[in-house]
PDB file of C-alpha atoms in Angstrom:
ATOM      1  CA  UNK A   1      -0.144  -0.011   0.034  1.00  0.00           C
ATOM      2  CA  UNK A   2       1.848   3.302  -1.165  1.00  0.00           C
ATOM      3  CA  UNK A   3      -1.213   5.966   0.053  1.00  0.00           C
ATOM      4  CA  UNK A   4       0.132   7.053   3.041  1.00  0.00           C
ATOM      5  CA  UNK A   5      -2.794   8.747   4.417  1.00  0.00           C
ATOM      6  CA  UNK A   6      -4.693   5.295   3.537  1.00  0.00           C
ATOM      7  CA  UNK A   7      -1.656   3.386   4.904  1.00  0.00           C
ATOM      8  CA  UNK A   8      -1.964   5.264   8.367  1.00  0.00           C
ATOM      9  CA  UNK A   9      -5.553   4.997   8.775  1.00  0.00           C
ATOM     10  CA  UNK A  10      -5.155   1.230   8.169  1.00  0.00           C
ATOM     11  CA  UNK A  11      -2.705   1.190  10.809  1.00  0.00           C
ATOM     12  CA  UNK A  12      -4.876   3.056  13.347  1.00  0.00           C
ATOM     13  CA  UNK A  13      -7.870   0.693  12.353  1.00  0.00           C
ATOM     14  CA  UNK A  14      -6.046  -2.367  12.564  1.00  0.00           C
ATOM     15  CA  UNK A  15      -4.486  -1.176  15.950  1.00  0.00           C
ATOM     16  CA  UNK A  16      -7.987  -0.433  17.562  1.00  0.00           C
ATOM     17  CA  UNK A  17      -9.232  -3.965  16.795  1.00  0.00           C
ATOM     18  CA  UNK A  18      -6.559  -5.783  17.895  1.00  0.00           C
ATOM     19  CA  UNK A  19      -6.675  -4.174  21.010  1.00  0.00           C
ATOM     20  CA  UNK A  20     -10.508  -5.413  21.394  1.00  0.00           C
ATOM     21  CA  UNK A  21      -9.315  -9.024  20.758  1.00  0.00           C
ATOM     22  CA  UNK A  22      -9.934  -9.542  16.678  1.00  0.00           C
ATOM     23  CA  UNK A  23      -7.793 -11.585  14.908  1.00  0.00           C
ATOM     24  CA  UNK A  24      -6.459  -9.602  11.524  1.00  0.00           C
ATOM     25  CA  UNK A  25      -5.210 -11.258   8.285  1.00  0.00           C
ATOM     26  CA  UNK A  26      -3.987  -8.905   5.475  1.00  0.00           C
ATOM     27  CA  UNK A  27      -5.219 -10.448   2.124  1.00  0.00           C
ATOM     28  CA  UNK A  28      -2.860 -10.405  -0.423  1.00  0.00           C
ATOM     29  CA  UNK A  29      -2.505  -7.515  -3.039  1.00  0.00           C
ATOM     30  CA  UNK A  30      -5.357  -5.896  -1.549  1.00  0.00           C
ATOM     31  CA  UNK A  31      -6.601  -3.216   0.486  1.00  0.00           C
ATOM     32  CA  UNK A  32      -8.139  -5.541   2.643  1.00  0.00           C
ATOM     33  CA  UNK A  33      -8.110  -7.386   5.669  1.00  0.00           C
ATOM     34  CA  UNK A  34      -9.965 -10.369   7.175  1.00  0.00           C
ATOM     35  CA  UNK A  35     -11.352  -9.800  10.810  1.00  0.00           C
ATOM     36  CA  UNK A  36     -12.039 -12.589  12.971  1.00  0.00           C
ATOM     37  CA  UNK A  37     -13.332 -12.809  16.452  1.00  0.00           C
ATOM     38  CA  UNK A  38     -10.906 -15.819  18.047  1.00  0.00           C
ATOM     39  CA  UNK A  39     -13.894 -17.703  19.122  1.00  0.00           C
ATOM     40  CA  UNK A  40     -15.069 -17.781  15.466  1.00  0.00           C
ATOM     41  CA  UNK A  41     -18.264 -15.910  16.675  1.00  0.00           C
ATOM     42  CA  UNK A  42     -17.608 -13.191  13.932  1.00  0.00           C
ATOM     43  CA  UNK A  43     -15.945 -12.936  10.570  1.00  0.00           C
ATOM     44  CA  UNK A  44     -16.076  -9.414   8.702  1.00  0.00           C
ATOM     45  CA  UNK A  45     -13.787  -8.186   5.847  1.00  0.00           C
ATOM     46  CA  UNK A  46     -12.436  -4.547   5.818  1.00  0.00           C
ATOM     47  CA  UNK A  47     -11.763  -3.210   2.440  1.00  0.00           C
ATOM     48  CA  UNK A  48     -10.507   0.501   1.404  1.00  0.00           C
ATOM     49  CA  UNK A  49     -12.911   1.313  -1.710  1.00  0.00           C
ATOM     50  CA  UNK A  50     -10.964   3.470  -4.150  1.00  0.00           C
ATOM     51  CA  UNK A  51     -11.814   6.342  -6.521  1.00  0.00           C
ATOM     52  CA  UNK A  52     -14.307   7.151  -7.296  1.00  0.00           C
ATOM     53  CA  UNK A  53     -15.905   6.023  -3.940  1.00  0.00           C
ATOM     54  CA  UNK A  54     -12.948   6.416  -1.357  1.00  0.00           C
ATOM     55  CA  UNK A  55     -14.099   5.358   1.741  1.00  0.00           C
ATOM     56  CA  UNK A  56     -13.748   2.137   3.867  1.00  0.00           C
ATOM     57  CA  UNK A  57     -16.280  -0.542   3.622  1.00  0.00           C
ATOM     58  CA  UNK A  58     -16.848  -3.417   6.220  1.00  0.00           C
ATOM     59  CA  UNK A  59     -18.574  -6.828   4.517  1.00  0.00           C
ATOM     60  CA  UNK A  60     -21.124  -8.229   5.145  1.00  0.00           C
ATOM     61  CA  UNK A  61     -22.953  -5.112   5.530  1.00  0.00           C
ATOM     62  CA  UNK A  62     -25.672  -6.073   8.108  1.00  0.00           C
ATOM     63  CA  UNK A  63     -27.429  -4.425  11.036  1.00  0.00           C
ATOM     64  CA  UNK A  64     -25.791  -7.271  13.729  1.00  0.00           C
ATOM     65  CA  UNK A  65     -24.680  -5.664  17.163  1.00  0.00           C
ATOM     66  CA  UNK A  66     -21.415  -7.116  16.117  1.00  0.00           C
ATOM     67  CA  UNK A  67     -21.171  -5.117  12.882  1.00  0.00           C
ATOM     68  CA  UNK A  68     -22.242  -2.109  14.373  1.00  0.00           C
ATOM     69  CA  UNK A  69     -19.586  -2.368  17.723  1.00  0.00           C
ATOM     70  CA  UNK A  70     -16.981  -3.067  14.706  1.00  0.00           C
ATOM     71  CA  UNK A  71     -17.920  -0.123  12.811  1.00  0.00           C
ATOM     72  CA  UNK A  72     -17.923   2.344  15.893  1.00  0.00           C
ATOM     73  CA  UNK A  73     -14.674   0.888  16.455  1.00  0.00           C
ATOM     74  CA  UNK A  74     -13.265   1.841  12.797  1.00  0.00           C
ATOM     75  CA  UNK A  75     -14.898   5.320  13.356  1.00  0.00           C
ATOM     76  CA  UNK A  76     -13.457   6.162  16.617  1.00  0.00           C
ATOM     77  CA  UNK A  77      -9.856   5.243  15.095  1.00  0.00           C
ATOM     78  CA  UNK A  78     -10.322   7.262  12.155  1.00  0.00           C
ATOM     79  CA  UNK A  79     -11.540  10.018  14.313  1.00  0.00           C
ATOM     80  CA  UNK A  80      -8.583  10.072  16.756  1.00  0.00           C
ATOM     81  CA  UNK A  81      -6.113   9.424  14.137  1.00  0.00           C
ATOM     82  CA  UNK A  82      -7.327  11.515  11.392  1.00  0.00           C
TER      83      UNK A  82
END
């Protein structure tokens, strides 16, 4: 990943998620990471969507409490480390 602002944002997000007990695995040659709970209760994919979208996406995009908690952690990490 050569876009430094995106790299810094990713580091902030991933650090926050790891601090809350999530396992993170980088996907090869993509701006994407698998996010898992160690107990297997949650599995998500965090992706940076390039132009023209230019935003983070958490898939699957559902309304579960786990998704909402993850998305809150991501938003807080981005606000804390712009």
